[in-house]
Coordinates of N, CA and C in Angstrom, one line a residue:
Chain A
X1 N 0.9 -1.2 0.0 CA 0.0 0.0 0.0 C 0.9 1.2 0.0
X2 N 0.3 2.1 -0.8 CA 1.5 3.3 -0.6 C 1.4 4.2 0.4
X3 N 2.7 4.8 0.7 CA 2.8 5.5 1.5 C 3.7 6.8 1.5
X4 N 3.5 7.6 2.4 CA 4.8 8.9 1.5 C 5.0 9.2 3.4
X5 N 6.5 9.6 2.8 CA 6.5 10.5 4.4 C 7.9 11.5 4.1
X6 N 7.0 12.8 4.8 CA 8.1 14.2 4.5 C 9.1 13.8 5.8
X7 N 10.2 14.9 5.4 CA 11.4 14.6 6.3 C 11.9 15.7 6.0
X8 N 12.8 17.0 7.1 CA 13.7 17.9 6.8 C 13.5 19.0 8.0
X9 N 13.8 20.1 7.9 CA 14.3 20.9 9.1 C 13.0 21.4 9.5
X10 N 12.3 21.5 10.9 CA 11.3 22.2 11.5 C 11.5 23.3 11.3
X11 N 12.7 23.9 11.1 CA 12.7 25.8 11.2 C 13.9 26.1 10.5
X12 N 13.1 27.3 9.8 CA 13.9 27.7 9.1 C 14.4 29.3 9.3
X13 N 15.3 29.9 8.8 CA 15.3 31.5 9.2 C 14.8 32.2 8.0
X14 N 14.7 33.6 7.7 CA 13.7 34.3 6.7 C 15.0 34.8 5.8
X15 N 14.8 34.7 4.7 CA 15.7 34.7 3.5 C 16.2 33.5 3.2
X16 N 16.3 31.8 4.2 CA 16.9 31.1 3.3 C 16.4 30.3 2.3
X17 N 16.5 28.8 2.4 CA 16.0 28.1 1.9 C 15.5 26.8 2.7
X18 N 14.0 26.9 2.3 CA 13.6 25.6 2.8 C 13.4 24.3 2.0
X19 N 14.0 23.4 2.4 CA 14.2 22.1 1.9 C 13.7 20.3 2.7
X20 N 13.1 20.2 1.7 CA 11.9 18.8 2.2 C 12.2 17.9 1.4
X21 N 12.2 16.4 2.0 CA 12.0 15.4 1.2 C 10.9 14.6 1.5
X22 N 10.1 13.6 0.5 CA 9.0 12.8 1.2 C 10.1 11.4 0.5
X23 N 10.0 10.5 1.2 CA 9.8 8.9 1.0 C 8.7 8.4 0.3
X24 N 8.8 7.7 -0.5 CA 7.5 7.3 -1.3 C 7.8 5.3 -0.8
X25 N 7.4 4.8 -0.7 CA 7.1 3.2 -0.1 C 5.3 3.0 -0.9
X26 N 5.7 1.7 -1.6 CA 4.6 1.0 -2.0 C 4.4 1.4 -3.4
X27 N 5.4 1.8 -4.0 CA 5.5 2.6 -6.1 C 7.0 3.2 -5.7
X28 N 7.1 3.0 -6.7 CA 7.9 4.0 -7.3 C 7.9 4.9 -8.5
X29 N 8.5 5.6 -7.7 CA 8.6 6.8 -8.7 C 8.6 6.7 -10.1
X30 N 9.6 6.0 -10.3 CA 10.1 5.8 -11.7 C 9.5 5.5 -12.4
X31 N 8.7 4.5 -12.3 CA 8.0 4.1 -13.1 C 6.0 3.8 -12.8
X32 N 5.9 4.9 -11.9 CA 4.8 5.0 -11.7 C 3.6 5.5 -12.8
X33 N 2.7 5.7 -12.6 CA 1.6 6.2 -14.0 C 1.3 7.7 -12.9
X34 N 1.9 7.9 -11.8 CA 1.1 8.8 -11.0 C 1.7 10.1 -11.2
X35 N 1.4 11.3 -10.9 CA 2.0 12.8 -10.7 C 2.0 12.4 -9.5
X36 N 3.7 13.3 -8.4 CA 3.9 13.6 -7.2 C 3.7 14.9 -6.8
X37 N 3.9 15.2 -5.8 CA 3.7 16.7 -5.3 C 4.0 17.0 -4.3
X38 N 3.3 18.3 -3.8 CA 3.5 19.3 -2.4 C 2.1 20.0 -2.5
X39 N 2.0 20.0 -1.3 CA 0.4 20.9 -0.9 C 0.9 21.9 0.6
X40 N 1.0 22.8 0.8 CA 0.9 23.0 2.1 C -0.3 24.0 3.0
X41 N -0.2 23.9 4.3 CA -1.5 24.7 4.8 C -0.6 25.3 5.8
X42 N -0.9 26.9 5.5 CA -0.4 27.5 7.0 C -1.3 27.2 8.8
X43 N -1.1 27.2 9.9 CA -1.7 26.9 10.9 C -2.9 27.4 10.6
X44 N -4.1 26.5 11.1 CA -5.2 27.0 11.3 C -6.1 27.5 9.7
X45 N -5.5 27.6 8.4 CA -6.2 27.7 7.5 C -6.4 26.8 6.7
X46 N -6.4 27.5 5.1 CA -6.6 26.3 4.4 C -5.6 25.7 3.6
X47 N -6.1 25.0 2.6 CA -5.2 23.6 2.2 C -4.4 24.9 0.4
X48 N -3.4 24.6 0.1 CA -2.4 25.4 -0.8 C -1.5 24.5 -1.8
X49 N -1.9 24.4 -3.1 CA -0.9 23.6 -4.3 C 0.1 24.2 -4.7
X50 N 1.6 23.3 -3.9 CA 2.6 24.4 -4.8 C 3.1 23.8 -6.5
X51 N 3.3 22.3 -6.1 CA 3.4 21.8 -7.5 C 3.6 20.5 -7.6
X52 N 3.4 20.1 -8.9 CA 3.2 18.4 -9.2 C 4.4 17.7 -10.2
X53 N 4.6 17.0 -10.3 CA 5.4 16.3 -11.3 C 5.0 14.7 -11.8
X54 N 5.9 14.8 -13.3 CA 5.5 13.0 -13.9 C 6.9 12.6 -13.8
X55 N 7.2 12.0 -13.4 CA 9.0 11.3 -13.3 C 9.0 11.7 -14.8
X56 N 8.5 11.1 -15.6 CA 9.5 11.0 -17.3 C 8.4 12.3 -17.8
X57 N 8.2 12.6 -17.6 CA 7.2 13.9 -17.3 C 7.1 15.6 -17.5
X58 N 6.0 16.2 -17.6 CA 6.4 17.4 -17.2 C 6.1 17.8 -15.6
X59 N 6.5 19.2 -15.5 CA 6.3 19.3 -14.3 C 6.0 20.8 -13.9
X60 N 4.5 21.0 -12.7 CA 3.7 22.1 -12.8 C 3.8 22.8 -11.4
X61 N 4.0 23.9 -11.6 CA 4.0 24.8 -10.0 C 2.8 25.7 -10.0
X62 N 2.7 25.7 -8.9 CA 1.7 26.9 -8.3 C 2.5 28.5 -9.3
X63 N 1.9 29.3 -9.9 CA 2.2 30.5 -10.6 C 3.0 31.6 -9.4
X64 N 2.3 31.4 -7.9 CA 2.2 32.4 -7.1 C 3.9 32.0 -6.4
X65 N 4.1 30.9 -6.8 CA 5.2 30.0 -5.9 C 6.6 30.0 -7.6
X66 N 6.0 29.7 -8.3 CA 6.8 28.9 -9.8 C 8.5 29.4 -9.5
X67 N 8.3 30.7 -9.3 CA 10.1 31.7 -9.3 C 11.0 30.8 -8.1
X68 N 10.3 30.5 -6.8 CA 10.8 30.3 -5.7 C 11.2 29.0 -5.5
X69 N 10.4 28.3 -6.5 CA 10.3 26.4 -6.4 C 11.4 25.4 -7.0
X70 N 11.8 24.8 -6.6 CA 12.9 23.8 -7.4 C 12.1 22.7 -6.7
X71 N 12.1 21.2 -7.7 CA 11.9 19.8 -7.4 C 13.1 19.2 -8.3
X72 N 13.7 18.0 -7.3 CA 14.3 17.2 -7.3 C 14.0 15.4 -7.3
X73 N 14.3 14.7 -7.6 CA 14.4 13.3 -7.0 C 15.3 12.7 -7.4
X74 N 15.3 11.5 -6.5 CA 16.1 10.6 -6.1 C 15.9 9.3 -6.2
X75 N 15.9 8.8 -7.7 CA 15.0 7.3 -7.7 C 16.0 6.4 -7.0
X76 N 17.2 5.8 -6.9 CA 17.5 5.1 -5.9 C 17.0 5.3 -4.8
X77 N 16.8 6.1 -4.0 CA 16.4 6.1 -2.8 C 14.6 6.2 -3.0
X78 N 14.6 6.3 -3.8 CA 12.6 6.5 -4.5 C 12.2 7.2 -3.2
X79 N 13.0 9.0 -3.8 CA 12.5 10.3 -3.1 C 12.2 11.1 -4.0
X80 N 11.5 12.0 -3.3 CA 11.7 13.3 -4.0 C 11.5 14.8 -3.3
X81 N 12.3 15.7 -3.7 CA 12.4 16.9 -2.9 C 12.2 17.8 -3.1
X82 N 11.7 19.0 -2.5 CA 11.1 20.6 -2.2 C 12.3 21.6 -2.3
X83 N 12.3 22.5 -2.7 CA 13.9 23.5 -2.2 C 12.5 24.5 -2.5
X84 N 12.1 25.3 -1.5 CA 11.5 27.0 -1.5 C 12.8 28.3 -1.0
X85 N 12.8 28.6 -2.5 CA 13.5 29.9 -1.7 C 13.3 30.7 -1.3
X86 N 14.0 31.9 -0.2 CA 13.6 33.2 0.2 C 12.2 33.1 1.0
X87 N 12.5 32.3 2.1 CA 11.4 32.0 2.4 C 11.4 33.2 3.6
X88 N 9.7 33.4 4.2 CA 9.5 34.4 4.9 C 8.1 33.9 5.9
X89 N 7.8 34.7 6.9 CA 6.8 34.2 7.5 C 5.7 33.6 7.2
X90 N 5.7 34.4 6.2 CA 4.0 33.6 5.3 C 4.3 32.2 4.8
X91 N 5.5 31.4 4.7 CA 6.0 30.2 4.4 C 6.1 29.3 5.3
X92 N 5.7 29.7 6.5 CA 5.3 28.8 7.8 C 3.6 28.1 7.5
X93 N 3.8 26.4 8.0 CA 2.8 26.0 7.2 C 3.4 24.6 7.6
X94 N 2.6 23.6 7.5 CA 2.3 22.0 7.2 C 2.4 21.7 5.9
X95 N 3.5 21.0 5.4 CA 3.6 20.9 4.2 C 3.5 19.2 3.9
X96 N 2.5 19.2 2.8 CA 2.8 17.8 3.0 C 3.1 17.2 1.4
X97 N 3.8 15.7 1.0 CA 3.7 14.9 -0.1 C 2.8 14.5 -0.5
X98 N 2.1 14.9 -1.9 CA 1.0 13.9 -2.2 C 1.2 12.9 -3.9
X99 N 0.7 12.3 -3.3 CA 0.5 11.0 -5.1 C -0.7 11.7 -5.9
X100 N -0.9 11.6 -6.8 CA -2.0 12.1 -7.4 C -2.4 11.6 -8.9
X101 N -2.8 11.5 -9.3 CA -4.0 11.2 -10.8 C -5.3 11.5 -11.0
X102 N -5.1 11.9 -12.5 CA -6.7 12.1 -12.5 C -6.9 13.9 -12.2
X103 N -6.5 14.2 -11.7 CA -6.3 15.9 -10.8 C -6.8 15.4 -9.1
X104 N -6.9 14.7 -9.1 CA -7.1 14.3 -7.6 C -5.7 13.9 -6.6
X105 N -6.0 13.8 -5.6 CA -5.2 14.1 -4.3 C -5.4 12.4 -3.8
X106 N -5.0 11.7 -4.1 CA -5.3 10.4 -3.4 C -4.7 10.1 -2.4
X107 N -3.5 9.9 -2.2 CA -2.8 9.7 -1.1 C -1.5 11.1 -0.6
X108 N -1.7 11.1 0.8 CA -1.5 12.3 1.5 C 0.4 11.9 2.9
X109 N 0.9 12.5 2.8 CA 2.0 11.9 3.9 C 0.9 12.5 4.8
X110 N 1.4 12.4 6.1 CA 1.3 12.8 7.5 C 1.4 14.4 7.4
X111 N 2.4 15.0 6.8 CA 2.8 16.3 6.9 C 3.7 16.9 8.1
X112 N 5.0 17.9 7.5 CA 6.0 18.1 8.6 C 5.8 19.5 8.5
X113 N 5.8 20.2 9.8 CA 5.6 21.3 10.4 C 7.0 22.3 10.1
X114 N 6.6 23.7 9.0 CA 8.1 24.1 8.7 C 7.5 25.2 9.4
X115 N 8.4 25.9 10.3 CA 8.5 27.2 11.0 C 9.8 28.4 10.3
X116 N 8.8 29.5 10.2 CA 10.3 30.2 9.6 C 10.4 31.6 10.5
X117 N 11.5 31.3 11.4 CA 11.5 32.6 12.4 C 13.1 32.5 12.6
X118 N 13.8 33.8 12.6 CA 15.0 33.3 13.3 C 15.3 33.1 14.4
Chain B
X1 N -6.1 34.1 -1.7 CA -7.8 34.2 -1.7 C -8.1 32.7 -2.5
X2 N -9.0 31.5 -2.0 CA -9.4 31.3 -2.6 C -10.5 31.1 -3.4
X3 N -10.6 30.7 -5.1 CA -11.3 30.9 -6.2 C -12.6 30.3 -5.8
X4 N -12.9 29.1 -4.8 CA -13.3 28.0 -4.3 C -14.3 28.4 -3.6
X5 N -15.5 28.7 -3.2 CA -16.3 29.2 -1.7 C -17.0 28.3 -1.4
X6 N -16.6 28.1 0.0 CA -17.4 27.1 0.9 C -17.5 28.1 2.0
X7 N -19.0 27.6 2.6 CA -19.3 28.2 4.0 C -18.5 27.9 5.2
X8 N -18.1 28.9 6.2 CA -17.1 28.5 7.0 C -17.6 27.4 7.7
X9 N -18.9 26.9 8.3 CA -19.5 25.7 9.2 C -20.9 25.7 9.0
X10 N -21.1 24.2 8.9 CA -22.6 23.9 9.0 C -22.6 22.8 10.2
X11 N -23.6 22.5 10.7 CA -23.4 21.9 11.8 C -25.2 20.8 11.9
X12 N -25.7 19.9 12.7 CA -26.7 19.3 12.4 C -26.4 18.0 13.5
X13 N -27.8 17.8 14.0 CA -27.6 16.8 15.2 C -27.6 15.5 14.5
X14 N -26.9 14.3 15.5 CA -26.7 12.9 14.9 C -28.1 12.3 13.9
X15 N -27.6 11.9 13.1 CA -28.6 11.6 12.4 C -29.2 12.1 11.0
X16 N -29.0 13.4 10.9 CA -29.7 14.6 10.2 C -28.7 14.5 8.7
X17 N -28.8 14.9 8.1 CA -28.1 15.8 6.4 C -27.7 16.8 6.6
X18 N -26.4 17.2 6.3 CA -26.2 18.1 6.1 C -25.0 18.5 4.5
X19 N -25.7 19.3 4.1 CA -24.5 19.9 2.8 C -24.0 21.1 2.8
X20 N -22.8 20.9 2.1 CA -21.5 21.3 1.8 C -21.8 22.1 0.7
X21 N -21.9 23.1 0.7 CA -21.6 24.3 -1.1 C -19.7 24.6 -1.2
X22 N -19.8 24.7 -2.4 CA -18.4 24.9 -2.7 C -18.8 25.6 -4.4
X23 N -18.3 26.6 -4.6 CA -19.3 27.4 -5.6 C -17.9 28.1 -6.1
X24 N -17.8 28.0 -7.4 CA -16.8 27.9 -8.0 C -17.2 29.6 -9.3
X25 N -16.4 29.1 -10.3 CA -16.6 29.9 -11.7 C -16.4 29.7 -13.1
X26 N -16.6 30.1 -13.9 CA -16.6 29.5 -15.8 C -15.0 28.8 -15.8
X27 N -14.1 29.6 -15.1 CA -12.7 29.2 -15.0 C -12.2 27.9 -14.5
X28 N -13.0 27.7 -13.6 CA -13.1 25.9 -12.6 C -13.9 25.2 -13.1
X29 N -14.8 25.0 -12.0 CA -15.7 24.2 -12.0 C -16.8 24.2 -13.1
X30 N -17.1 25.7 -13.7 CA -17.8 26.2 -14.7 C -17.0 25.5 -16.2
X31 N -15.8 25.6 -15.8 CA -15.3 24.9 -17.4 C -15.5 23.7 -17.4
X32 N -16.0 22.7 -16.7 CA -16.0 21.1 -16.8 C -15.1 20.8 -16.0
X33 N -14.0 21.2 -15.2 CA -12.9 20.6 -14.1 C -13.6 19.8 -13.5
X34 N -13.0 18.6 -12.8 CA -13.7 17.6 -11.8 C -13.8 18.2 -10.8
X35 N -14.2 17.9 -9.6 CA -14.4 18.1 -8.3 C -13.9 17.4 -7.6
X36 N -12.6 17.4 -6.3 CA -12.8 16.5 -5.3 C -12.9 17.3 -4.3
X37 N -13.4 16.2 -3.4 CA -13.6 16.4 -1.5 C -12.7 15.9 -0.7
X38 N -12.5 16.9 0.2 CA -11.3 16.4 1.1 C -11.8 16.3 2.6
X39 N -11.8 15.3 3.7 CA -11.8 15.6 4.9 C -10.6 15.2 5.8
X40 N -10.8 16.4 6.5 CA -9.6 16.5 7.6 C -9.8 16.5 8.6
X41 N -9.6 15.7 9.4 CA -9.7 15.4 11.1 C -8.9 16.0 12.0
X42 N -9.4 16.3 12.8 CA -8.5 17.3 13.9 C -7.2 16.3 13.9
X43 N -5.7 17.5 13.5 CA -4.5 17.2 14.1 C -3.7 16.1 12.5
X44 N -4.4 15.6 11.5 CA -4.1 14.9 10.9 C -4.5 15.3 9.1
X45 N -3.7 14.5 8.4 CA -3.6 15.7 7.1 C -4.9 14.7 6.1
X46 N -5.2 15.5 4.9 CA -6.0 15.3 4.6 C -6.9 14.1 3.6
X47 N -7.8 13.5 3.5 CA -8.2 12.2 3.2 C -9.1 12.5 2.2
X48 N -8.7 11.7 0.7 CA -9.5 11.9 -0.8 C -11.0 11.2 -0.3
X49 N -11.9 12.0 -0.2 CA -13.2 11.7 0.2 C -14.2 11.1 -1.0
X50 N -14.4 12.3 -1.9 CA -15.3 12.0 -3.1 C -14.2 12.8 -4.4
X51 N -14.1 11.5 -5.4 CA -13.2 12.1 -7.0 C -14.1 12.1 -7.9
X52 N -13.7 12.7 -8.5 CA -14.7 13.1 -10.0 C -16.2 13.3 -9.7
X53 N -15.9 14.3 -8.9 CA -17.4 15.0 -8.7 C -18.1 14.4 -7.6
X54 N -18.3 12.5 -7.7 CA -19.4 11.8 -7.0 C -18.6 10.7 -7.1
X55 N -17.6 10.5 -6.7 CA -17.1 9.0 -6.9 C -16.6 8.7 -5.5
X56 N -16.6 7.2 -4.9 CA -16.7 7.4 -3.3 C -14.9 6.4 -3.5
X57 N -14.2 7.1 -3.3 CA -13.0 5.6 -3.1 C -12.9 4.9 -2.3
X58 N -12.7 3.6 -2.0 CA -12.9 2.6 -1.7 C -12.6 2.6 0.2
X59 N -13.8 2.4 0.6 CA -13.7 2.6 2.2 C -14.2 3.5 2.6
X60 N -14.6 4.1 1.8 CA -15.5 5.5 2.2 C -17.4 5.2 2.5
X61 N -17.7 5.6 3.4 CA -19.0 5.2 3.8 C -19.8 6.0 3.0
X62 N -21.2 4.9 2.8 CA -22.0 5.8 1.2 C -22.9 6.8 1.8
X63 N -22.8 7.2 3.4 CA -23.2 8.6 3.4 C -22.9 9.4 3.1
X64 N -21.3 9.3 2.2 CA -21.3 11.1 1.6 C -21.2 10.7 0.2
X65 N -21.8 11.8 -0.3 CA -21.9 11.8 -2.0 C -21.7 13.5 -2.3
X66 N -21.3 13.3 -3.7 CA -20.6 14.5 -3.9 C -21.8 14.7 -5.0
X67 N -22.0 15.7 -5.9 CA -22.6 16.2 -7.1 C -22.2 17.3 -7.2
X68 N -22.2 17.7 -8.5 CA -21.8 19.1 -9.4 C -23.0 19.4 -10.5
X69 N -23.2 20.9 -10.3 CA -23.9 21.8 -11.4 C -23.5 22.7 -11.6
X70 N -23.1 23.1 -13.4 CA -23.2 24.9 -13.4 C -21.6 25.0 -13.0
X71 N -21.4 25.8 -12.1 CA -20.1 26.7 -11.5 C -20.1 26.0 -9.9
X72 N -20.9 25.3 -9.4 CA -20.7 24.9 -7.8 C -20.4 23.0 -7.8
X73 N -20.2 23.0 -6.7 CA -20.8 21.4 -6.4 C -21.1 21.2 -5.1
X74 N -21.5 20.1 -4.6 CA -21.7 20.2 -3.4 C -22.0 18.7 -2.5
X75 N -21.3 19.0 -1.1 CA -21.0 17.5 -0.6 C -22.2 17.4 0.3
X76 N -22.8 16.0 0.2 CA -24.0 15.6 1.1 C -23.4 14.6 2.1
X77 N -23.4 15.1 3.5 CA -23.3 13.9 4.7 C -24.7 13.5 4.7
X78 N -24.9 12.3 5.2 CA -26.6 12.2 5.4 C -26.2 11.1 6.9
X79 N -27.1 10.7 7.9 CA -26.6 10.0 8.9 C -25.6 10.8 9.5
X80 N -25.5 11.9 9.9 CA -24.4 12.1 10.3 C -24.0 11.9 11.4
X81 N -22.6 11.0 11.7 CA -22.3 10.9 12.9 C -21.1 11.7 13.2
X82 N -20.8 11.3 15.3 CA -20.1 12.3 15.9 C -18.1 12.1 15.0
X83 N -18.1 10.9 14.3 CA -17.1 10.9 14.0 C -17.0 11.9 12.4
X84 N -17.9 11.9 12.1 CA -17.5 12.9 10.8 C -17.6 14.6 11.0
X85 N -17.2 15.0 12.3 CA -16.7 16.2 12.4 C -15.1 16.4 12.3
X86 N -15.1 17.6 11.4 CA -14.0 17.4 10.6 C -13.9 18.8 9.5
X87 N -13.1 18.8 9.5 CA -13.0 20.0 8.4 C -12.8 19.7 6.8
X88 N -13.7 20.2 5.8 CA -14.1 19.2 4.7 C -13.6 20.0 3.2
X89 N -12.8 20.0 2.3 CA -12.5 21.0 1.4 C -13.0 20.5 0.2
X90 N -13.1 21.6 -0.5 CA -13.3 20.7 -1.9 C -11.8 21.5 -3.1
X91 N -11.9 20.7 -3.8 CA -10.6 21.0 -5.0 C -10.8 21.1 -6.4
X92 N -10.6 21.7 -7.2 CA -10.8 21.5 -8.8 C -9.1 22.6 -9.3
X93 N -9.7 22.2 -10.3 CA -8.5 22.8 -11.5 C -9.1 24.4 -12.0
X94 N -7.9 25.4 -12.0 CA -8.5 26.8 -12.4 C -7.6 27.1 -13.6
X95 N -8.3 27.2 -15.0 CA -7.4 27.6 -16.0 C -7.0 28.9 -16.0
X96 N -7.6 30.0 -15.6 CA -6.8 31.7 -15.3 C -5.9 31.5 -14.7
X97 N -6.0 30.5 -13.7 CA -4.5 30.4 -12.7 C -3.5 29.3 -13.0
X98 N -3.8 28.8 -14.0 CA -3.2 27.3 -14.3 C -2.7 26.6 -13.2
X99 N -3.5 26.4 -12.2 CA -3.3 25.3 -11.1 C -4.4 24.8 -10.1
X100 N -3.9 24.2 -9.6 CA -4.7 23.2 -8.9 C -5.4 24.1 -7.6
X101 N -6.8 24.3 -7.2 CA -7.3 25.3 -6.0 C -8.1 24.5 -5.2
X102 N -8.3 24.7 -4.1 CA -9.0 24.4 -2.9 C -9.8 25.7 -2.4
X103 N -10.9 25.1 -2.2 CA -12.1 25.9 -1.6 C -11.9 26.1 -0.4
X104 N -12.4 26.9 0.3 CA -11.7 27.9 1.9 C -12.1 26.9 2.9
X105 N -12.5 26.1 2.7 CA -12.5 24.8 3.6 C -14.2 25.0 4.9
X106 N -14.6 23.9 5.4 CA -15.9 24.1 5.7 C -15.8 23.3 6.9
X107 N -16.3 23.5 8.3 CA -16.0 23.1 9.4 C -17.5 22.5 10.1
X108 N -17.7 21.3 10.3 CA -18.4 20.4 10.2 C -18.8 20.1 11.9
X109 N -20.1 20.3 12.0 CA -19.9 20.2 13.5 C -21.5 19.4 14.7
X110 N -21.0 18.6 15.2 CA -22.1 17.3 15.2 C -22.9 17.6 16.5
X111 N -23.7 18.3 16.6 CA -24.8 18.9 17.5 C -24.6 18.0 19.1

C-alpha cells in the first residue's frame, strides 16, 4: 500500500531556503503512472498547491510559488524533494507529499511542520 | 484568496443531512474541471473523500456523496455521525490560474 513521508528541518530563518524530502514506499517513482507533489497549509487555515510532477514527465507549479520552487528526486532512494527559496513568515505552514492522478489528491504523507522565524 | 467558496460551518444533530456548497466559476468548476472532496480530522492531514465529482473511493462510507452543477458542487453527509466532524475542502482545477485550488474549507460540527 503506498505511502509517503516528509522529512527535513522544522525551522527555518527568513531569506533562506527551505528544503523537504518525502519517501514514497509502496511505487515507485520511476515508473509510476502517478504525478507527485506538495500541498501546504499554514496553521489554522486552508489547504495550498505548490506543485506536481510526472518522473519521465512534465512538471507544474503553483504560478504564485513557480520563481521560488525547485523539485528534485532521487530514484535510488525512490524520493523526492522541495527547495523553497527566500522563504518568509507567510511560508510557515504543514507541508505535505502527495500522489495524485486524474487531478485528484489520493494519497496524502502525514505532513511536517516548517516554522520560519529566526 | 481562494477561487473556491465554501461556508465557514454547517453543523446538524446525529442523524440529520447536512450539505456542503463549494461554488466555483466559468474558470473551474464552470469549465468542466472535476471536483474533489477532502476531509480532515482534527491534528491529521487530509483524506480523498469523493473524485470526479461523485465518486466514493474505496472505504468511504455511502453517506457522503458529492454532485456538481453549473459553476458549484456540493458535498452531502446524510446519517451524520459524531465521527465525521472534521473539516471538509473541496478541489478543482482553475485555467486563469493554471493550477490546482481548494475551496476555503468548511468546518463540520455534530450537535
Amino acid at each position: 500500500q503506498l505511502q509517503l513521508q516528509e522529512s527535513g528541518p522544522g525551522l527555518v530563518k527568513p531569506s533562506e531556503t527551505l528544503s523537504l524530502t518525502c519517501t514514497v514506499s509502496g511505487d515507485s517513482i520511476s515508473s509510476s503512472r502517478n504525478y507527485w507533489g506538495w500541498i501546504r497549509q499554514p496553521p489554522g487555515k486552508g489547504l495550498e498547491w505548490i506543485g506536481s510532477f510526472y518522473y519521465s514527465g512534465s512538471t507544474y507549479y503553483n504560478p504564485s510559488l513557480k520563481s521560488r520552487v525547485t523539485k528534485s528526486v532521487d530514484t535510488s532512494k525512490n524520493q523526492f524533494s522541495l527547495k523553497l527559496s527566500s522563504v518568509t513568515a507567510a511560508d510557515t505552514a504543514i507541508y505535505y507529499c502527495v500522489e495524485s492522478s486524474s487531478s485528484r489528491f489520493g494519497c496524502w504523507g502525514q505532513g511536517t511542520l516548517v516554522t520560519v522565524s529566526s | 484568496q481562494s477561487v473556491l467558496t465554501q461556508p465557514p460551518s454547517v453543523s446538524g444533530a446525529p442523524g440529520q443531512r447536512v450539505t456542503i456548497s463549494c461554488t466555483g466559476s466559468s474558470s473551474n468548476i464552470g469549465a468542466g474541471y472535476d471536483v474533489h472532496w477532502y476531509q480532515q480530522l482534527p491534528g491529521t492531514a487530509p483524506k480523498l473523500l469523493i473524485s470526479g465529482n461523485s465518486n466514493r473511493p474505496s472505504g468511504v462510507p455511502d453517506r457522503f456523496s458529492g454532485s456538481k452543477s453549473g459553476t458549484s458542487a456540493s458535498l452531502a453527509i446524510s446519517g451524520l455521525q459524531a465521527e465525521d466532524e472534521a473539516d471538509y475542502y473541496c478541489q478543482s482545477y482553475d485555467s486563469s490560474l493554471s493550477a490546482y485550488v481548494f475551496g476555503t474549507g468548511t468546518k463540520v460540527t455534530v450537535l
